[in-house]
Each structure stands twice: as structure tokens, then as C-alpha cells.
Amino acid sequence: MASLFLFKKLAKLLAVLIIATLFVQGCGPKSRDLPINKIKRALQKIPTYSVILEDMKGEGNFFPHYFHKYRVVTPEETGSTDWLEVPKDYYKINETFLGMTLLAKKDGKEGSSVSPPGYQFVGDSRYGKWREDNRGGSFWEFYGKYALFSSLLGGWYRPIYRDDYRSYQRYRTRNVPYFGRNKEYGTSGSIARQNKPNFYSRRLNRERMRKASFSDRVKRKIGRSKTSFRSRTGGLGK
């Protein structure tokens, strides 16, 4: 019952967020009241959550617009926003963070460093425990109650080993984004490439369209130059 109540509350918060963001976008994308700040305010009474950059895209060539889609995760439930427009500079700043946690709060305490999803819960005995694999490696296992929580973070599961977590802690102390020991997280990482194929196909198509548009402009410019040259040459021959 409590889980159902939280889910309805989260769904309502996301709906309000989308409506409010669309209203601001109607006034123009120059507003600095970023969608993620609206999410933060909407979730201010929820003590534990993660906000993950689920997807992003750019549209248009001459007057481009940029969009983010966020996944909001609590220990019990999850929900996703619609496409929300963001300023170009903010999009570029976060361009390498696909699939990563941009905003998090745990037990009322906010975290500011960008990290792989779920890492904020590692080491907390309420959510899981350390175990050893058959090679003697120590990894984190979520309890059965929260097993679904791992998959909700993006539809994938990769064991978080103790060495990974130690590296993450060092990066967090310096407030530096952590992409994993093998750079497997983020836009250039193997995990996003395996689980977010739509993002890469969109990006490839947009790049092809951009190159085709540039090629067409060059051809038109060359064509006009040739026509102008012929006209001048014809005039000299008379």
C-alpha cells in the first residue's frame, strides 16, 4: 500500500513537472530555470531518490533545440519525464553523461557529483550486502526487496565490485564525475551503447543530415559561381 501511494505521488510530481516545464518553454528556451531544478523542487519532500539522464537529443540545423529526458528513481518506484528542452550550453556540459546520475539525495542529504546509477546505495546495509564471487572478488548484492531497483535504473545489471566502489568514493571526494574503472559508463561507455541504441541511431542520422545539408550548400554555391563566371566570360567575348 505504501509503495502504491509513493508511485502515485511520484507520477503526480512528474506530471506537474512536465506541465510547468512546457509553460516555461512557451516563453522561450532562454530561461535558466532548468528542468532538473524543477525536478529537485518537486522532490524536495522525498528523502531518497536519483535523477538519471535517460536520453537526450538535438533537433534542427539552422536553429537547433536541445532536449533531455530524465528517469526519476526511488528505492520503491521509478518514472520518466517527457522530452524537456534545455539550453545549448547545459546540453553540452552534460553531453558525456548519458545513463548517469546527475542529481541524487539519500536520507535527506544531497549528492552533487555525477556517477553511475545506484552507487549511492552501495555500502548501506539496509539495501544489500557485500558478497564474494567464485574467484574471491567482493561485489555488492542488493537484497531481494530491492533487486528490482537495480533493473529500474536502466534495464541493465552489472555487479558493483568493491574496487569499483572505492574508485567511485575517491572521485566523489574530489567532486569529479566517475565513469567506471574501464570508462564503461556515460555516453562513450559500453553500457549505454548496449542499452540505448536509439540515442546513437538518432545521433548518426542527425550527423548524416548535417553533412548532406553542408554538401548541398557547397554545391549550390559552386553552381552559382560557375554561372556567374560564364556570364562574365560571355560579356567579354562580345
XYZ file of N, CA, C and O in Angstrom, residues 47-48 75 105-108 118-130 140-143 146 149 160 162 165 168-169 172:
128
model
N 12.961 11.873 0.680
C 14.310 11.849 1.261
C 15.369 11.145 0.423
O 16.552 11.452 0.540
N 14.947 10.188 -0.428
C 15.930 9.396 -1.173
C 15.475 9.220 -2.618
O 14.378 8.715 -2.866
N 13.792 4.186 -4.051
C 14.029 2.776 -3.724
C 12.862 1.856 -4.076
O 13.062 0.665 -4.287
N 19.781 12.234 -3.894
C 19.615 12.540 -2.475
C 19.392 11.229 -1.736
O 18.655 10.364 -2.214
N 20.037 11.099 -0.614
C 19.906 9.877 0.185
C 19.740 10.261 1.647
O 20.584 10.961 2.210
N 18.629 9.818 2.224
C 18.313 10.135 3.623
C 18.348 11.642 3.874
O 18.817 12.111 4.913
N 17.883 12.395 2.878
C 17.805 13.840 3.023
C 19.075 14.591 2.689
O 19.082 15.822 2.673
N 22.842 4.056 -8.988
C 22.815 3.035 -7.955
C 23.971 3.068 -6.982
O 23.887 2.480 -5.900
N 25.048 3.746 -7.330
C 26.234 3.737 -6.474
C 25.978 4.380 -5.117
O 26.649 4.052 -4.140
N 25.016 5.281 -5.029
C 24.758 5.958 -3.764
C 24.209 5.000 -2.703
O 24.260 5.293 -1.509
N 23.683 3.836 -3.136
C 23.095 2.884 -2.196
C 24.061 1.774 -1.786
O 23.762 0.989 -0.891
N 25.188 1.709 -2.463
C 26.173 0.665 -2.150
C 26.800 0.951 -0.790
O 27.108 2.093 -0.447
N 26.994 -0.099 -0.016
C 27.593 0.047 1.306
C 26.591 0.291 2.413
O 26.961 0.280 3.593
N 25.329 0.501 2.057
C 24.278 0.718 3.052
C 23.604 -0.625 3.332
O 22.958 -1.203 2.447
N 23.735 -1.112 4.544
C 23.240 -2.448 4.893
C 21.722 -2.562 4.809
O 21.183 -3.666 4.841
N 21.023 -1.448 4.681
C 19.569 -1.513 4.518
C 19.184 -1.994 3.124
O 18.068 -2.480 2.914
N 20.093 -1.832 2.159
C 19.769 -2.154 0.777
C 20.454 -3.411 0.257
O 20.036 -3.974 -0.752
N 21.516 -3.843 0.905
C 22.212 -5.021 0.418
C 23.419 -5.358 1.271
O 23.557 -4.877 2.401
N 24.302 -6.177 0.716
C 25.492 -6.593 1.461
C 26.596 -6.984 0.482
O 26.354 -7.245 -0.705
N 27.822 -7.029 1.002
C 28.963 -7.458 0.200
C 29.025 -8.984 0.174
O 28.837 -9.641 1.186
N 28.823 -6.053 -4.564
C 27.637 -5.656 -3.818
C 26.401 -6.350 -4.376
O 26.171 -6.372 -5.584
N 25.575 -6.906 -3.478
C 24.332 -7.561 -3.874
C 23.168 -6.888 -3.156
O 23.134 -6.819 -1.929
N 22.206 -6.382 -3.943
C 21.016 -5.797 -3.346
C 20.137 -6.900 -2.768
O 20.053 -7.999 -3.313
N 19.465 -6.594 -1.668
C 18.534 -7.549 -1.076
C 17.379 -7.818 -2.038
O 17.096 -7.017 -2.934
N 14.963 -5.173 -2.928
C 15.414 -4.103 -3.805
C 16.063 -4.629 -5.085
O 16.696 -3.874 -5.803
N 15.096 -2.795 -8.010
C 15.642 -1.444 -8.034
C 16.804 -1.332 -9.011
O 16.938 -0.337 -9.726
N 28.589 -4.411 -8.940
C 29.453 -3.325 -8.477
C 30.477 -3.935 -7.521
O 30.143 -4.316 -6.394
N 33.912 -4.140 -5.132
C 34.415 -3.264 -4.080
C 35.469 -2.291 -4.616
O 35.502 -1.117 -4.224
N 33.762 0.537 -6.288
C 33.159 1.455 -5.325
C 34.215 2.327 -4.650
O 33.983 3.516 -4.403
N 35.064 5.016 -7.034
C 33.965 5.984 -7.039
C 34.051 6.930 -5.844
O 33.862 8.146 -5.983
N 34.364 6.397 -4.668
C 34.470 7.229 -3.474
C 35.572 8.274 -3.608
O 35.415 9.416 -3.173
N 34.253 10.933 -5.919
C 33.204 11.705 -5.256
C 33.806 12.713 -4.288
O 33.328 13.852 -4.190
